[in-house]
PDB file of C-alpha atoms in Angstrom:
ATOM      1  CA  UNK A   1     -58.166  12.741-147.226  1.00 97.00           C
ATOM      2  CA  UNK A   2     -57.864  16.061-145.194  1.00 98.00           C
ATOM      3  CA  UNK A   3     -59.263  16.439-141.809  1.00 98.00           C
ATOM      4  CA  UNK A   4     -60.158  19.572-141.296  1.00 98.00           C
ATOM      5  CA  UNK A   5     -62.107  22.366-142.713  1.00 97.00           C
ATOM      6  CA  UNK A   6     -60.478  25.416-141.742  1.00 98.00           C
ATOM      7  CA  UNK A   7     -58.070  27.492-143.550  1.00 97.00           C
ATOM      8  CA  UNK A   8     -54.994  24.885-143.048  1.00 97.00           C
ATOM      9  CA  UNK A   9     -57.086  22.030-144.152  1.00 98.00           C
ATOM     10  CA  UNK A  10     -58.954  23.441-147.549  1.00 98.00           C
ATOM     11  CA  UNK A  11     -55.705  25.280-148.577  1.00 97.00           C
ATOM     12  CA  UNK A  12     -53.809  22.233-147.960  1.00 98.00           C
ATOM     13  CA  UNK A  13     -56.963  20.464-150.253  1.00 98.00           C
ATOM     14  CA  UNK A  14     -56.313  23.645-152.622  1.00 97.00           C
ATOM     15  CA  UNK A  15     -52.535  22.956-152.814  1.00 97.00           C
ATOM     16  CA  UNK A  16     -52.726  19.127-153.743  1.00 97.00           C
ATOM     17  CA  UNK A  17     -54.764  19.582-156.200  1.00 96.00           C
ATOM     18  CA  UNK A  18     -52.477  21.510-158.122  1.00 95.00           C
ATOM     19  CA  UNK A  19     -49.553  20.330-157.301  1.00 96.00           C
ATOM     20  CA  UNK A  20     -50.998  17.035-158.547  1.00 96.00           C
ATOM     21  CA  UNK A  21     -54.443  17.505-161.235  1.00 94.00           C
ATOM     22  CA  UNK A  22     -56.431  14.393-161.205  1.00 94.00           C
ATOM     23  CA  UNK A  23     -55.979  13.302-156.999  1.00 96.00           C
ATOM     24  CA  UNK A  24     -59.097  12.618-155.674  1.00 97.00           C
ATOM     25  CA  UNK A  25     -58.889  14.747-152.309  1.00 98.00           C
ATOM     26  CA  UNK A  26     -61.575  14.987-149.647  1.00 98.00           C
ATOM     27  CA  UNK A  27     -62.102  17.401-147.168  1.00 98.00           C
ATOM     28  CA  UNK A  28     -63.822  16.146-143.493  1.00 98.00           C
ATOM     29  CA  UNK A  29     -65.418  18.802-141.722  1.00 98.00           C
ATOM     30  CA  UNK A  30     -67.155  17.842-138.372  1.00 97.00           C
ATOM     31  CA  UNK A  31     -68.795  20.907-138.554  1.00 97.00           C
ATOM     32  CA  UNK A  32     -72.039  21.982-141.188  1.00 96.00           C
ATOM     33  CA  UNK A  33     -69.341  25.022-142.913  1.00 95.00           C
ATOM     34  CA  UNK A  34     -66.150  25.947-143.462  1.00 96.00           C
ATOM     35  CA  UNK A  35     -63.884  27.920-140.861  1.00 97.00           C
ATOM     36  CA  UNK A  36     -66.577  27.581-137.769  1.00 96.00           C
ATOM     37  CA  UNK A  37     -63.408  27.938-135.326  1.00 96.00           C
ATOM     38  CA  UNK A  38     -59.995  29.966-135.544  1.00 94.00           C
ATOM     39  CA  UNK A  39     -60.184  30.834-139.041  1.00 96.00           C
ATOM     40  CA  UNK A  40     -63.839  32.501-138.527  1.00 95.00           C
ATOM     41  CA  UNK A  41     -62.576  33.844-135.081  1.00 93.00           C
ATOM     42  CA  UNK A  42     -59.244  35.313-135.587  1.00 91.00           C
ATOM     43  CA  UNK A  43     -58.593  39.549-136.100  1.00 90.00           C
ATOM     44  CA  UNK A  44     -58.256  39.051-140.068  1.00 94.00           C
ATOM     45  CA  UNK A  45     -55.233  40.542-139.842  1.00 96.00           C
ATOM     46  CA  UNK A  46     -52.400  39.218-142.807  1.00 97.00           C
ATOM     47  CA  UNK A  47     -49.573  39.553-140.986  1.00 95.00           C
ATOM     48  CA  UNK A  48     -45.797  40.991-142.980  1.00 95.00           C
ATOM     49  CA  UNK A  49     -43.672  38.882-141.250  1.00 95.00           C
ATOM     50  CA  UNK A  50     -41.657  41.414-139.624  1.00 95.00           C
ATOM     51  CA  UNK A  51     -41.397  39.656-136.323  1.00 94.00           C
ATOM     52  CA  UNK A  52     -39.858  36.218-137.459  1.00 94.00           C
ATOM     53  CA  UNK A  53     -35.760  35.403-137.266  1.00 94.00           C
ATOM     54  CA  UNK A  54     -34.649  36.417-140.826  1.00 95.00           C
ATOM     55  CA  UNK A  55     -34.361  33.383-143.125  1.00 94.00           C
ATOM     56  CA  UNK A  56     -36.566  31.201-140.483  1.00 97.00           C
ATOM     57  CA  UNK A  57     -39.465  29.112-142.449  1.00 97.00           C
ATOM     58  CA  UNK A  58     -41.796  31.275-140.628  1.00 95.00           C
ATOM     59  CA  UNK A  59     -40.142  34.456-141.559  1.00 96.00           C
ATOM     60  CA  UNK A  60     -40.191  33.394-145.369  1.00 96.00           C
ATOM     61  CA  UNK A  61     -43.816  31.617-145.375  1.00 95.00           C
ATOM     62  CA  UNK A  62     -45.214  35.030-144.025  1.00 96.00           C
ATOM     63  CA  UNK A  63     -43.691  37.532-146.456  1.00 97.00           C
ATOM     64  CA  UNK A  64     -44.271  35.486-149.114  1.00 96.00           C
ATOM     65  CA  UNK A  65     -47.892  34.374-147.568  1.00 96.00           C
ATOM     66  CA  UNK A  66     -48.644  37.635-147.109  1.00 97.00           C
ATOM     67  CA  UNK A  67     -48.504  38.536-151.086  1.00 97.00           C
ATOM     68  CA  UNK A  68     -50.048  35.475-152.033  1.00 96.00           C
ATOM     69  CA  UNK A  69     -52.665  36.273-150.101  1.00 97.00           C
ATOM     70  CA  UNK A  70     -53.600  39.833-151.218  1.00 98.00           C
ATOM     71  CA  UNK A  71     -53.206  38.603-154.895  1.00 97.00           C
ATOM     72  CA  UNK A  72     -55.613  35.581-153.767  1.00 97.00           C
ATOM     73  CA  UNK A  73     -58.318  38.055-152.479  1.00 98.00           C
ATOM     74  CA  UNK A  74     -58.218  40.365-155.722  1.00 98.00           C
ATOM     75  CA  UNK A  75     -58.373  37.646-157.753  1.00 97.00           C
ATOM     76  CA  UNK A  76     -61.596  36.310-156.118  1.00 96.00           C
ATOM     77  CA  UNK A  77     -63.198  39.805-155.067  1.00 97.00           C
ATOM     78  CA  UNK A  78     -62.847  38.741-151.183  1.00 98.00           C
ATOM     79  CA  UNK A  79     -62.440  41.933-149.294  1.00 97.00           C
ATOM     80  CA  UNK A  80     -59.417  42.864-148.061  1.00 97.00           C
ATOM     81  CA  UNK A  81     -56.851  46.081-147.845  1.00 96.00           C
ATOM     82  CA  UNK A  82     -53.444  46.195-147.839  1.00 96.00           C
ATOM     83  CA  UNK A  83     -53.445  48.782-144.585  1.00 94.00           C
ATOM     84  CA  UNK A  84     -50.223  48.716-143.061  1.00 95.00           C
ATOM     85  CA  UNK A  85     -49.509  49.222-139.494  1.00 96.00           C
ATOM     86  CA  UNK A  86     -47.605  51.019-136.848  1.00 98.00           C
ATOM     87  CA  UNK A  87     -45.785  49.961-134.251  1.00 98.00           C
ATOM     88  CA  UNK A  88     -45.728  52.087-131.800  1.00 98.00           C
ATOM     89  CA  UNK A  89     -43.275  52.910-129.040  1.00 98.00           C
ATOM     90  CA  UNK A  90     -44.545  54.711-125.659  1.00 97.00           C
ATOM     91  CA  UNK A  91     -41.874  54.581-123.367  1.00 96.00           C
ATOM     92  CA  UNK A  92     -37.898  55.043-123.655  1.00 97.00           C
ATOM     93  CA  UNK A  93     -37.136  51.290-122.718  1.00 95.00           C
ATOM     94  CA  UNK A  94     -38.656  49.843-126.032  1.00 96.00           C
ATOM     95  CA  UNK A  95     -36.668  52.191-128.447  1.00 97.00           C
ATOM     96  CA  UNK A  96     -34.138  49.334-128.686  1.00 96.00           C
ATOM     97  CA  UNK A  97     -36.474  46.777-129.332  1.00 96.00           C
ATOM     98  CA  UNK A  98     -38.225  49.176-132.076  1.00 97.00           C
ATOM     99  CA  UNK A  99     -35.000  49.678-133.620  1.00 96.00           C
ATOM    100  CA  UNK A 100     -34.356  45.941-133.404  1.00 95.00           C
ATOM    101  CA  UNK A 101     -37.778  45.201-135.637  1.00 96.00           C
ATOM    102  CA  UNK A 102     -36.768  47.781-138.188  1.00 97.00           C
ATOM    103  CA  UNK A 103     -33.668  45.595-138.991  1.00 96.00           C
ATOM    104  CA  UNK A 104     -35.661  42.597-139.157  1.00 95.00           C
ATOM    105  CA  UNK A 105     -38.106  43.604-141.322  1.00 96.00           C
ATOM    106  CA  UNK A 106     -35.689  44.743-143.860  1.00 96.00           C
ATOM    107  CA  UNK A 107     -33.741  41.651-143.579  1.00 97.00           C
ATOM    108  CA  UNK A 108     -37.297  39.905-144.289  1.00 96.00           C
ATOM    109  CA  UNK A 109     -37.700  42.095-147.540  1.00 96.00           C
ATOM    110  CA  UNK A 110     -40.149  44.022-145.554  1.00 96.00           C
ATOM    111  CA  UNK A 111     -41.047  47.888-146.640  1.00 95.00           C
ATOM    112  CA  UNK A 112     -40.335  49.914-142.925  1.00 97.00           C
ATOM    113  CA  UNK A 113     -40.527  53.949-142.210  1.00 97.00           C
ATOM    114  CA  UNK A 114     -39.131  54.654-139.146  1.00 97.00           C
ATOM    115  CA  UNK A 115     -40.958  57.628-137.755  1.00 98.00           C
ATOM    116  CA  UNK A 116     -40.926  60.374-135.175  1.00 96.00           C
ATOM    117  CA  UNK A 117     -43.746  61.698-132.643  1.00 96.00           C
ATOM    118  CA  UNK A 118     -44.871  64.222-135.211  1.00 95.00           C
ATOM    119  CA  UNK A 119     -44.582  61.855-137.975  1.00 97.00           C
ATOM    120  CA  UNK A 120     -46.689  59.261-136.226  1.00 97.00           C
ATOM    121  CA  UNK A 121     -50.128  61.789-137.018  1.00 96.00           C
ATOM    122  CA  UNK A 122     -49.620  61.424-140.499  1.00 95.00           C
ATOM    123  CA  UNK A 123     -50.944  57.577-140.576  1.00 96.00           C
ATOM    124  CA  UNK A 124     -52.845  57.779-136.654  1.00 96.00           C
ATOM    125  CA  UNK A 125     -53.617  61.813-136.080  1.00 97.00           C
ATOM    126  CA  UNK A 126     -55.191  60.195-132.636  1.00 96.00           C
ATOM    127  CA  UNK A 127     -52.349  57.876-131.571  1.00 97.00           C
ATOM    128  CA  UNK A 128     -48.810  59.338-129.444  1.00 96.00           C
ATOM    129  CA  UNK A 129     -46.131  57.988-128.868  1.00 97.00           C
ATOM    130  CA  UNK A 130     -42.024  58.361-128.759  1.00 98.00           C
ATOM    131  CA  UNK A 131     -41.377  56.874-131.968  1.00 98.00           C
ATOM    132  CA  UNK A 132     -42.462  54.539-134.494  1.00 98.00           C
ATOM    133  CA  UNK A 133     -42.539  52.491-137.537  1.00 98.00           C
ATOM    134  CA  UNK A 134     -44.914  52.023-140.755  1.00 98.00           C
ATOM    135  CA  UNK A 135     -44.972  48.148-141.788  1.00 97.00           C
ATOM    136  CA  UNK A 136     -46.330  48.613-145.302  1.00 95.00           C
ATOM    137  CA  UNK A 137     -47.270  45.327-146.405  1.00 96.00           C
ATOM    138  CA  UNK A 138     -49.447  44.162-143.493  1.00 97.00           C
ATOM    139  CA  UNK A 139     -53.673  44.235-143.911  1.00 97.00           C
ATOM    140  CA  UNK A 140     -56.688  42.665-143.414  1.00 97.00           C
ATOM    141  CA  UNK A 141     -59.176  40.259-145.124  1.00 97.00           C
ATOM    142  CA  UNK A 142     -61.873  38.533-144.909  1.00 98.00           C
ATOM    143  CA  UNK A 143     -60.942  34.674-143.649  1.00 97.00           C
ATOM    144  CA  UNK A 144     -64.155  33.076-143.820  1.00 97.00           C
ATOM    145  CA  UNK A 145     -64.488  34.257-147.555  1.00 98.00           C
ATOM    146  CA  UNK A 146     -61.149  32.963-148.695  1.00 98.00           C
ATOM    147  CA  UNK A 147     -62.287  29.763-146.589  1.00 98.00           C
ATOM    148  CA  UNK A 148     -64.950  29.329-148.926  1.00 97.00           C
ATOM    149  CA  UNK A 149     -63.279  30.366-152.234  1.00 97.00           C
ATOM    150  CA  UNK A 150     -60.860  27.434-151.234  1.00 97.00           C
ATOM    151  CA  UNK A 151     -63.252  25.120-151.360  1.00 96.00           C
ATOM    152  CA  UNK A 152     -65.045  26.177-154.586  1.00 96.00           C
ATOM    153  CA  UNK A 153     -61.601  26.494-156.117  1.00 95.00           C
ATOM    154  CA  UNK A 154     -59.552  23.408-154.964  1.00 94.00           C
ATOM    155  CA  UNK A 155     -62.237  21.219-156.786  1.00 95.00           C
ATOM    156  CA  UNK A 156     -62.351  18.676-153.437  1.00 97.00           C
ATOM    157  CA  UNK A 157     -65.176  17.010-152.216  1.00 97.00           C
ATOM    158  CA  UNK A 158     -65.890  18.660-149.479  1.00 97.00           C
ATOM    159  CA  UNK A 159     -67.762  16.669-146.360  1.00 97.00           C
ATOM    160  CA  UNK A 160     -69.710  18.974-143.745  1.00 97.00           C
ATOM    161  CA  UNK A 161     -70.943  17.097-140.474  1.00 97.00           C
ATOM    162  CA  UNK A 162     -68.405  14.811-141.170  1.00 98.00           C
ATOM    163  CA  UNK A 163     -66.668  13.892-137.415  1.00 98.00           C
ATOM    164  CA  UNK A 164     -63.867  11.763-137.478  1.00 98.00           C
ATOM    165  CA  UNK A 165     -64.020   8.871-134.503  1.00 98.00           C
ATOM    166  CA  UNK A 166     -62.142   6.327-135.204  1.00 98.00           C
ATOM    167  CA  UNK A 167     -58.813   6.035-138.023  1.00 98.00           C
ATOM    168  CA  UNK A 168     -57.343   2.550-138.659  1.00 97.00           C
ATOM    169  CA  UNK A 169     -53.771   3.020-140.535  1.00 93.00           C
ATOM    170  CA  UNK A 170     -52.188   0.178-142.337  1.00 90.00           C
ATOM    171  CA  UNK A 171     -48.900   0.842-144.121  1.00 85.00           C
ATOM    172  CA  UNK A 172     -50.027  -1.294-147.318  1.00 87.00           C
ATOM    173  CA  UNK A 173     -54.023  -0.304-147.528  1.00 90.00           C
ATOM    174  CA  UNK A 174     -54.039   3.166-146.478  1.00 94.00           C
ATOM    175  CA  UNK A 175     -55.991   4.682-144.134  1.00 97.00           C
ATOM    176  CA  UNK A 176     -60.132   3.756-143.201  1.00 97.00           C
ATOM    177  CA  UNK A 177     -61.729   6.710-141.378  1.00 98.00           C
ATOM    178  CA  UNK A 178     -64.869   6.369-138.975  1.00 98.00           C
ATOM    179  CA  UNK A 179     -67.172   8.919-138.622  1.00 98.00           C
ATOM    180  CA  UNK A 180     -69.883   9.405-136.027  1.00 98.00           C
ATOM    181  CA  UNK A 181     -72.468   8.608-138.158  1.00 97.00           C
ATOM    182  CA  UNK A 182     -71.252   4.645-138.631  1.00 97.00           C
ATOM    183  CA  UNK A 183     -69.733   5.257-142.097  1.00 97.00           C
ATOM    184  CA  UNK A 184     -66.595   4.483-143.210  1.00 97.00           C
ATOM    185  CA  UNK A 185     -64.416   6.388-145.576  1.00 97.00           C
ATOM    186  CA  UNK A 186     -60.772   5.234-147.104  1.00 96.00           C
ATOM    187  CA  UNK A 187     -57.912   6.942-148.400  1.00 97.00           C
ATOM    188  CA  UNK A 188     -54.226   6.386-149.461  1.00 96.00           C
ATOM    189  CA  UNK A 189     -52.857   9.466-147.251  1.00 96.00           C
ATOM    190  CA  UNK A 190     -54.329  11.571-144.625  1.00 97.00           C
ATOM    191  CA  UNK A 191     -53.298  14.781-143.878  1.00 98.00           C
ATOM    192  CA  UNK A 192     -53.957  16.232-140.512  1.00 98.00           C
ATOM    193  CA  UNK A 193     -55.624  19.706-140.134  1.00 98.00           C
ATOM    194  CA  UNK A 194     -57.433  19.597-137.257  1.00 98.00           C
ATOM    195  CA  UNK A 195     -56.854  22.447-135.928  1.00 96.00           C
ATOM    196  CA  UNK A 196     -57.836  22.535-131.851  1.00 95.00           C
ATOM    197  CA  UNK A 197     -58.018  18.893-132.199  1.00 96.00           C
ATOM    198  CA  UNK A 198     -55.098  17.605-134.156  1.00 97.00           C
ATOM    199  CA  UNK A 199     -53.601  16.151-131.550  1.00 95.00           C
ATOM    200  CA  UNK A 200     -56.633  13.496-130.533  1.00 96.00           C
ATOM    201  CA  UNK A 201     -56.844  13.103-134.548  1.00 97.00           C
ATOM    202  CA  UNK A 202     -53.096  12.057-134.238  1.00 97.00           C
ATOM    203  CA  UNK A 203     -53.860   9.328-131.197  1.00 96.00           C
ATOM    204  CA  UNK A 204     -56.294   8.450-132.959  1.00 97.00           C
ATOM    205  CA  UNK A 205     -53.910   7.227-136.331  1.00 96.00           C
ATOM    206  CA  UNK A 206     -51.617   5.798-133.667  1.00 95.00           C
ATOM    207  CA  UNK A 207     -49.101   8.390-132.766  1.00 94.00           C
ATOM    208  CA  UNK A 208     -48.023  10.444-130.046  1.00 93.00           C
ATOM    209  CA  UNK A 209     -47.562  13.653-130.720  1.00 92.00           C
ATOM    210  CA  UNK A 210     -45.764  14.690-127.721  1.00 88.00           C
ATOM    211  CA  UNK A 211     -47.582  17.408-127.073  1.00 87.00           C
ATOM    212  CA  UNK A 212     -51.658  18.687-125.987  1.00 88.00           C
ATOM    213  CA  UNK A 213     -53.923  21.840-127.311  1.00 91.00           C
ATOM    214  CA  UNK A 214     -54.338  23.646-123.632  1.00 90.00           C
ATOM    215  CA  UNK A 215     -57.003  25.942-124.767  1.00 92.00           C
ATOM    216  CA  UNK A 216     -56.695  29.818-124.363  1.00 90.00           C
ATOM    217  CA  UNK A 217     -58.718  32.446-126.248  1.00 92.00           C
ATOM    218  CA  UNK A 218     -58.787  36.053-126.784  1.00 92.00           C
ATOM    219  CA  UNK A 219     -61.157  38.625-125.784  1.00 93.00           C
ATOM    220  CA  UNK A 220     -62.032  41.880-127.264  1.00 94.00           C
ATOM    221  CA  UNK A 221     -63.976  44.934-127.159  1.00 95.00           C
ATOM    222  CA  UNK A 222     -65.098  47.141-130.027  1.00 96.00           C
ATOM    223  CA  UNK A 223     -64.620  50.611-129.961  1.00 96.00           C
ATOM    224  CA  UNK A 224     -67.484  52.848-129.753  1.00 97.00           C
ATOM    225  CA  UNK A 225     -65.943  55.546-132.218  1.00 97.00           C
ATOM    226  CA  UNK A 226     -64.172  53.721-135.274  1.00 96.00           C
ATOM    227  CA  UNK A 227     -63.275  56.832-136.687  1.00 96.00           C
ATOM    228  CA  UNK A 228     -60.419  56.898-134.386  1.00 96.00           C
ATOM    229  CA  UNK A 229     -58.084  54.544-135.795  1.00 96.00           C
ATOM    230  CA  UNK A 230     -57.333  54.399-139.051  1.00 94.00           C
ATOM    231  CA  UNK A 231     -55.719  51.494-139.586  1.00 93.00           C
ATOM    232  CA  UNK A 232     -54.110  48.663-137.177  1.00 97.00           C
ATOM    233  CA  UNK A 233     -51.932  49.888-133.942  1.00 98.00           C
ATOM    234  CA  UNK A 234     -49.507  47.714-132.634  1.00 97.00           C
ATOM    235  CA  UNK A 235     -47.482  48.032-128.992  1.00 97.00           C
ATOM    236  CA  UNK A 236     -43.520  46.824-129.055  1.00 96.00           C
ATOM    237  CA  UNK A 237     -44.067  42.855-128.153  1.00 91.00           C
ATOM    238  CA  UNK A 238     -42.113  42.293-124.510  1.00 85.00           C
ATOM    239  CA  UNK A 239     -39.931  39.268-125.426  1.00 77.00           C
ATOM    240  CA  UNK A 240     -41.025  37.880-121.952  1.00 74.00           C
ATOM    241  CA  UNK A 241     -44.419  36.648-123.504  1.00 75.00           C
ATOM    242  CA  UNK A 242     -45.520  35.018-126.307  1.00 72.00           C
ATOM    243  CA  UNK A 243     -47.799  37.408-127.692  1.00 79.00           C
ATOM    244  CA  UNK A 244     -47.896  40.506-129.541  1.00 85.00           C
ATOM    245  CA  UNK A 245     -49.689  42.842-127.094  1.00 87.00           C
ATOM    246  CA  UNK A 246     -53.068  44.409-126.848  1.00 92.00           C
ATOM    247  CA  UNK A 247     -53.545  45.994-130.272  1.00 95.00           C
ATOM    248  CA  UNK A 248     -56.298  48.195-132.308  1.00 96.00           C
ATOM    249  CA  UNK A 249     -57.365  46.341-135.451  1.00 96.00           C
ATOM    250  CA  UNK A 250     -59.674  47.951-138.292  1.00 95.00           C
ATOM    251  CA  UNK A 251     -62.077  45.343-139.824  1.00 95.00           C
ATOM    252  CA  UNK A 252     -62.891  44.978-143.029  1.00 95.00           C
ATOM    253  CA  UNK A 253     -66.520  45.855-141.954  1.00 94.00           C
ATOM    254  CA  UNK A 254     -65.065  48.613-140.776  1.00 94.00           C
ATOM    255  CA  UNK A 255     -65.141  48.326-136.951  1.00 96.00           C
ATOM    256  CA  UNK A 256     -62.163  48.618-134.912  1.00 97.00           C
ATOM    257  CA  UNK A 257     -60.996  45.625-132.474  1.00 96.00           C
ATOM    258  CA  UNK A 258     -59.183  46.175-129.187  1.00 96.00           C
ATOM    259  CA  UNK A 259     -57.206  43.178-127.694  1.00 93.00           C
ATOM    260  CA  UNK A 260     -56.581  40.610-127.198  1.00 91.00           C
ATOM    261  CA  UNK A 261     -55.575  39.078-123.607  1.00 88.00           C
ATOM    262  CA  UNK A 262     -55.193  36.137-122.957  1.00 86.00           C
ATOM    263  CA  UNK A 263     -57.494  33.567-120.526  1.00 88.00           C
ATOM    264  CA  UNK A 264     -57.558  30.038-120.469  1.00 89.00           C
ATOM    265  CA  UNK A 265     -60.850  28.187-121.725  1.00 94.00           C
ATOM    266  CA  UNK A 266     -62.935  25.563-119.899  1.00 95.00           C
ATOM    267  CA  UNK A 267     -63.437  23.227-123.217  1.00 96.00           C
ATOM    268  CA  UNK A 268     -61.452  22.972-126.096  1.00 95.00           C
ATOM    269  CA  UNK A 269     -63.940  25.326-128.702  1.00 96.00           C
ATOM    270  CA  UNK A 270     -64.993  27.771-125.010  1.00 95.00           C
ATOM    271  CA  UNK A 271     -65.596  30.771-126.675  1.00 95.00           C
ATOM    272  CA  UNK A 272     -67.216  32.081-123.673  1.00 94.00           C
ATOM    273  CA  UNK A 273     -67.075  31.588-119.884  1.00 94.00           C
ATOM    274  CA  UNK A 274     -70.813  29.950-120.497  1.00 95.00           C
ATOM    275  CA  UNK A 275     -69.017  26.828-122.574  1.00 96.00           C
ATOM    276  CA  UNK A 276     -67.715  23.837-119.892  1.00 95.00           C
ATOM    277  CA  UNK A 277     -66.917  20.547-121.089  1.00 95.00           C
ATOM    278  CA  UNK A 278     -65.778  18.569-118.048  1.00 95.00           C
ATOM    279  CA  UNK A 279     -63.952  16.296-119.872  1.00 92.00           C
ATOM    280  CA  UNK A 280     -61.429  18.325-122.038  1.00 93.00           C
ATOM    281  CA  UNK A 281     -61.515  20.417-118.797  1.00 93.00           C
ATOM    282  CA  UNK A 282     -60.223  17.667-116.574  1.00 93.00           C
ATOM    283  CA  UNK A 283     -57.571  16.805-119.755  1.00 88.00           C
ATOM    284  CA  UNK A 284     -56.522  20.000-119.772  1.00 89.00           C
ATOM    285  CA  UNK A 285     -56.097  20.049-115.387  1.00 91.00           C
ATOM    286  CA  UNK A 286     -54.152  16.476-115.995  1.00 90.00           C
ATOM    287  CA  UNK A 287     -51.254  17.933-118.020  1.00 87.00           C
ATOM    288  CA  UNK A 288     -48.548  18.970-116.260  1.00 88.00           C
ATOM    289  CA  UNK A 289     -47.851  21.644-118.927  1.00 86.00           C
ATOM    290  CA  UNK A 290     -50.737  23.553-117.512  1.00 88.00           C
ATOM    291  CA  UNK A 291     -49.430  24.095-114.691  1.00 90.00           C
ATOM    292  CA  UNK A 292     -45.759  25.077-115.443  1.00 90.00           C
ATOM    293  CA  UNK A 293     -47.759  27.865-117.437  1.00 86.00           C
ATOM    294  CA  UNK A 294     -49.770  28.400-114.786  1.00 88.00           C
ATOM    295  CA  UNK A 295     -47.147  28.521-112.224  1.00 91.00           C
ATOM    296  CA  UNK A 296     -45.079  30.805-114.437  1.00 87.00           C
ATOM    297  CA  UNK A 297     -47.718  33.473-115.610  1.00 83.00           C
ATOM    298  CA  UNK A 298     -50.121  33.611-112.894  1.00 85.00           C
ATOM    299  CA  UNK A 299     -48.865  36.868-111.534  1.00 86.00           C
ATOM    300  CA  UNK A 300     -49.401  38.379-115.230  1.00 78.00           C
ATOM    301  CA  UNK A 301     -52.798  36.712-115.259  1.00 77.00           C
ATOM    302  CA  UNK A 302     -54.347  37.857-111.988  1.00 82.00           C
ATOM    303  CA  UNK A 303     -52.814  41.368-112.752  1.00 79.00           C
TER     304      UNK A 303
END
């Protein structure tokens, strides 16, 4: 049993069953599709992996994610492109760091042209800058489609409007799931893929996780003249924060994203400033996590 119907969960779903032809594997979605939150929300971007510590897990998952992916996505005609990206340096200070990523990304296996001012036109004629590099293998695809083609393919059954409430684990009977309708579903293993709520799915099967989802999102706006950008344009990430910068990111409908920042949400799935749930709000308030981020970004923020 799988909780979850994102990516993470019907992959996961997708993986088991072969790795292991002939499991019965069910997928619980609370909501009525697949990939209704950050899989359906996210920039589509399939990222090359250039960023991670070479030989990390998440340094080797994403190059080699990255392929699977595109090969994935032909496979299944899901559209995608294999776009490639610059990163692009605009003031003296970040050369080092530039120079830093090229060596990382061809530690990771990762194809990287450094290039100069000039050189930069010949990928972005409307984008300047000091210097910068080409990260070949990075592109864009459509999420919610390989969402779906996961669940076709993985041969689950898949359960939409399926909440999970209540999980009763027992080391010698397995695991008896609770949804909100009344019913009651069993398993022999359950795999957490909750997504925003994995940790209250992991309370709920009796451990503590250590840790709590403190909802942010990202905002965007979509440029009025797509024919500007090309492809995807990337600042030099500041080490000082744990995101990659505001960034230009070409669809594949074709429109071009700018963002993200970075503002905290008033309910676990706020997507806008209109969402409020009091409770996850007040959750979120309790934690003394949120505020040694507040207390430690809130210059950043209000800037």
């Amino acid at each position: 049993m799988v909780v979850g119907g994102g990516i993470v969960g019907l992959s996961t779903a997708y993986a088991i069953t072969r790795a292991a032809p002939g499991t019965r594997v069910m997928v619980l979605e609370k909501e009525q599709g697949p990939a209704r939150h950050q899989t359906g929300r996210n920039s589509g971007v399939i990222h090359s992996g250039i960023y991670y510590r070479p030989g990390s897990l998440k340094a080797r998952y994403a190059v080699r994610g990255a392929a699977e992916m595109v090969k994935f996505c032909a496979e299944y005609g899901i559209d995608h492109a294999v776009t490639g990206k610059l990163i692009v340096a605009t003031d003296r200070s970040e050369l080092p760091r530039l120079h830093a990523l090229v060596v990382r990304g061809r530690e990771n296996g990762i194809p990287v042209r450094e290039l100069g001012p000039s050189q930069i036109a010949e990928y972005e004629p409307e984008v300047r800058g000091l210097a910068a590099i080409h990260v070949g293998t990075t592109g864009i695809c459509d999420f919610v489609g390989v969402a779906r083609q996961l669940a076709e393919a993985s041969g689950a059954e898949i359960r939409y409007g399926a909440e999970v409430v209540r999980i009763d684990r027992r080391a010698a009977l397995g695991v008896a799931v609770r949804l909100a309708d009344g019913e009651v579903v069993r398993s022999r293993v359950l795999v957490n893929c909750a997504g925003l709520h994995c940790d209250e799915i992991a309370r709920l099967a009796g451990d503590e996780p250590g840790m709590r989802i403190v909802p942010f999102r990202g905002e965007y706006y979509t440029l009025a003249r797509p024919e500007l950008v090309n492809g995807l344009v990337y600042p030099v990430p500041d080490p000082a924060f744990p995101f990659l910068g505001v960034h230009l990111t070409r669809g594949v409908d074709g429109g071009v994203h700018i963002g993200p920042n970075a503002v905290p949400a008033l309910a676990r799935e706020g997507y806008g400033w209109g969402i409020v749930r009091p409770r996850e709000l007040g959750a979120t308030l309790a934690w003394p996590g949120s505020w040694r981020i507040a207390r430690r970004h809130w210059r950043y923020g209000a800037g």
